[in-house]
């Protein structure tokens, strides 16, 4: 079998033939081919011309010479080809050596300069230890800018541990154990073959007479080189024999061979009389200089670029064997063993260096994936929303998981679920976790619902750092002079006082265009050091991710060390922090840092907004959040991928998972794949905010909305009685009642479909069926019929709760067909509209209100926000999730009401204005107890 991959690099370097009559050709160091290291090669042939058959004349009519000019030309052309694909790429060779000898560097820099290659030299101590070498090798292995590594070390230092540490893909000499093993096995797609061995093979193949089936004698050179040469020759169809210089039968063996390869020649010599006529002889003679396989660096760089391209999925689904009756969610989750997360990552085209494992079953994914796949077209973008929530449940998370299980495990289409991370508050409250349910879950369920990778803890730390900075700043301003404050904020270090970049930004916002601390006037120092926060207008509170109702209102500053700086404040639940909303909407680390800096924490006594950047903590916040910004990779019960990232509530924030998770998933699934994400609460809240807030921030456009409903929830919207937790269900929900079903469909379901159509997005209705439910076939058929009459592209019952992805296959097929139809996505309003008009547009067109009514406080706030330049931000309505109106007990699709706007607030960092609607409990101070019911 021809080893085309090994030899392709050298075919372009193959030299011209020497003219007949010339003697054999030697190879000087300067004319070595790229890939032949630390040796000279010569090829000779003997033919019997005397009648006695002795002292044959060396004709050398098939000698081969390697031209340095051809080497330079070929390598330069290869680099030009690489840089056409990626102009920023620059192949780089790293020479790792012991001592300060620069001879090798100078030799190779000269050639590298001709071909456009970069070389760097790492000099360890002359007596460096094995640990020193391994430590430096690990750094070079992980450096994506380094494409080749050459070990210029004493032979004793190149130990087995060193060779096993060297990354085979960067081992341009082909000396690592793994590369040698690949050569023997015939797998040459990743590593390299020792260049000298390849050169020997090329010389043999240039012999005038075909050598296939002929015998090649290898003399000397015990070790890796002999093994590599033997392997290549035998794979090319020749037979190898081995001998050594001290063998008594060496002469006989040479005279019988069709070709002789002399390894480690030294001072040894083979008399011409030993060589049979027509035989080839190759001398591998050590040279005093060291050469480097520069061409292999280019090949390594090319392979690296190839590896950066989009990788087709090879997803292995996990088998699911549903039981009847369906066990508990926890029992189902624990019965399924998830794939190792690194295996899942490889199956979906992630590179090992893009993964940060947190145990066996979950991992952070680095944002560098977006840069690597920036030219990859996005997949289809699917949003799962629901009808207005009821205590009977709708199952959006379960549908989201069941849908991707059906798409990937059963329809064999690439798909990704993007879910929010659940708060510990709801998890330990009435609502419970958010991993899905039945046979459509994210696993392991406990890890999903508890802690995960610590993002919420990072948000808690960052939020409370801001709160601590606020109180500390107020204390110092109340107890110190301007000079003392200035000395604390701009301390003298080694006699030099210097502003930090964040302080220069504050000076510029104050209109002070100075950078020398000594040049500030007393008035400028006063303006710089004093934020003058009004304690009654501080909007920032501390947070904890627990339902601790006794922390709703607290008093701080009671210790004697706080010098009487006592004030009332309180705790919100952690996921209600503006930092959570920022995490969900940021599209890069830099964007997140800028948003954190813009967060308004209160107002000065003069009425000016005070930001996190004014406090000087925005950089610290970004450091605390640097890992939280990376989405967490998990999997479903059927082994399909899931991103879990961010978890803002949908009543006080926008209620969607992160922009970054969606963007990463859309690149990974490929152009024909599907990304399914979920919006909190009903379509009137979570979906509206997804479109008007999240899609504005991300620039992404959805393909289809999957609207989730249940028969029982529709009965409640159709006029069914209220239910109480723990009490038996009224007969209206357990007996067939087509009238209530029709009422719920014609009111709430119709309205939610219409809301989606306001944005120009097609709708597929998913009717969730739970095993042991009392839904009748007539009720199911009626829902599907009315849904289509109301404008849904399709409506289908889903049995994934009991059957897994197989029970959702019809829905998956309907979603696939719906994405093939053109959509005409549009926003509901122009952000340049006045704040009041944007609120009115949502109230009238989405909720069905006749009009809005602003309280005096709300009117004052809208005027203030316009004055501060915040008027062009989108709107995030904070209202009850239990009704389209502001009245929780009004089910269906209420009309004829005026929507009261009690207050208007702003999350400047997150980038939205949020009006407080009605008198919903928990919105005034983000009541941590009530938020247990958040979707």
Coordinates of N, CA and C in Angstrom, one line a residue, residues 539 541 552 572 576 649-653 681 685 689 876-881 885-886 888 900-905 914-931 934:
X539 N -30.5 51.6 45.2 CA -31.4 50.6 44.6 C -30.8 49.2 44.6
X541 N -29.3 45.8 46.3 CA -29.5 45.0 47.5 C -28.6 43.8 47.5
X552 N -35.9 39.7 54.0 CA -36.5 40.7 53.0 C -36.2 42.1 53.4
X572 N -32.4 40.2 48.0 CA -33.2 39.6 46.9 C -32.7 38.2 46.8
X576 N -32.3 37.1 40.9 CA -32.9 38.4 40.6 C -31.9 39.5 40.4
X649 N -35.2 35.2 36.0 CA -36.6 35.0 36.1 C -37.3 35.8 35.0
X650 N -38.5 35.3 34.6 CA -39.2 36.0 33.5 C -40.2 37.0 34.0
X651 N -40.5 37.2 35.3 CA -41.4 38.2 35.7 C -40.6 39.5 36.0
X652 N -39.4 39.4 36.6 CA -38.7 40.6 36.9 C -37.5 40.8 35.9
X653 N -37.2 39.9 35.1 CA -36.2 40.0 34.1 C -36.7 39.4 32.8
X681 N -42.3 31.3 31.7 CA -43.7 31.6 31.8 C -44.5 31.5 30.5
X685 N -45.2 36.7 28.2 CA -44.1 37.3 29.0 C -42.7 36.8 28.5
X689 N -40.4 38.8 25.6 CA -39.1 39.4 26.0 C -37.9 38.7 25.2
X876 N -38.9 45.7 29.6 CA -39.1 44.3 30.3 C -40.2 44.4 31.3
X877 N -41.4 44.1 30.9 CA -42.5 44.3 31.8 C -42.4 43.3 33.0
X878 N -42.6 43.8 34.2 CA -42.6 43.0 35.4 C -44.1 42.9 35.9
X879 N -44.6 41.8 35.6 CA -46.1 41.6 35.9 C -46.3 40.1 36.4
X880 N -47.5 39.9 36.8 CA -47.9 38.5 37.2 C -47.8 37.6 36.0
X881 N -47.4 36.4 36.2 CA -47.3 35.4 35.1 C -48.6 34.6 35.1
X885 N -53.5 39.7 32.0 CA -53.7 41.0 32.6 C -52.8 41.1 33.8
X886 N -53.1 42.2 34.6 CA -52.4 42.4 35.9 C -53.1 41.7 37.0
X888 N -54.2 38.3 38.7 CA -53.8 36.8 38.6 C -55.0 35.9 38.4
X900 N -52.3 49.1 35.0 CA -51.7 50.1 35.9 C -50.2 49.9 36.0
X901 N -49.5 51.0 35.7 CA -48.0 51.0 35.8 C -47.7 51.7 37.1
X902 N -47.3 51.0 38.2 CA -47.1 51.5 39.5 C -45.8 52.3 39.6
X903 N -44.7 51.7 38.9 CA -43.4 52.3 39.0 C -42.6 51.9 37.7
X904 N -41.6 52.6 37.4 CA -40.7 52.3 36.3 C -39.3 52.3 36.8
X905 N -38.5 51.2 36.6 CA -37.1 51.1 37.0 C -36.3 50.8 35.8
X914 N -37.7 48.4 33.2 CA -38.7 47.5 33.6 C -39.8 48.2 34.4
X915 N -41.0 48.3 33.8 CA -42.1 48.9 34.5 C -42.7 47.8 35.5
X916 N -43.1 48.3 36.7 CA -43.8 47.4 37.6 C -45.3 47.5 37.4
X917 N -45.9 46.4 37.1 CA -47.3 46.4 36.8 C -48.2 45.9 37.9
X918 N -49.2 46.7 38.3 CA -50.1 46.4 39.3 C -49.5 46.3 40.7
X919 N -50.0 45.4 41.5 CA -49.6 45.3 42.9 C -49.1 43.9 43.2
X920 N -48.4 43.3 42.2 CA -47.9 41.9 42.3 C -47.0 41.8 43.5
X921 N -47.3 40.9 44.4 CA -46.4 40.7 45.6 C -45.1 40.2 45.2
X922 N -44.0 40.8 45.7 CA -42.7 40.3 45.4 C -42.0 41.2 44.5
X923 N -42.7 42.1 43.7 CA -41.9 42.9 42.8 C -41.4 44.2 43.4
X924 N -41.9 44.6 44.5 CA -41.4 45.9 45.1 C -40.0 45.7 45.6
X925 N -39.8 44.5 46.3 CA -38.5 44.3 46.8 C -38.0 42.9 46.3
X926 N -38.5 42.4 45.2 CA -38.2 41.1 44.7 C -38.3 40.1 45.8
X927 N -39.5 39.9 46.3 CA -39.8 39.0 47.4 C -39.3 37.6 47.2
X928 N -38.3 37.2 48.0 CA -37.7 35.9 47.8 C -38.6 34.7 48.1
X929 N -39.6 35.0 48.9 CA -40.5 33.9 49.2 C -41.5 33.7 48.0
X930 N -42.0 34.7 47.4 CA -42.9 34.6 46.3 C -42.2 34.0 45.1
X931 N -41.0 34.4 44.9 CA -40.3 34.0 43.7 C -40.0 32.5 43.7
X934 N -41.5 31.2 40.5 CA -41.0 31.7 39.3 C -40.8 30.5 38.3

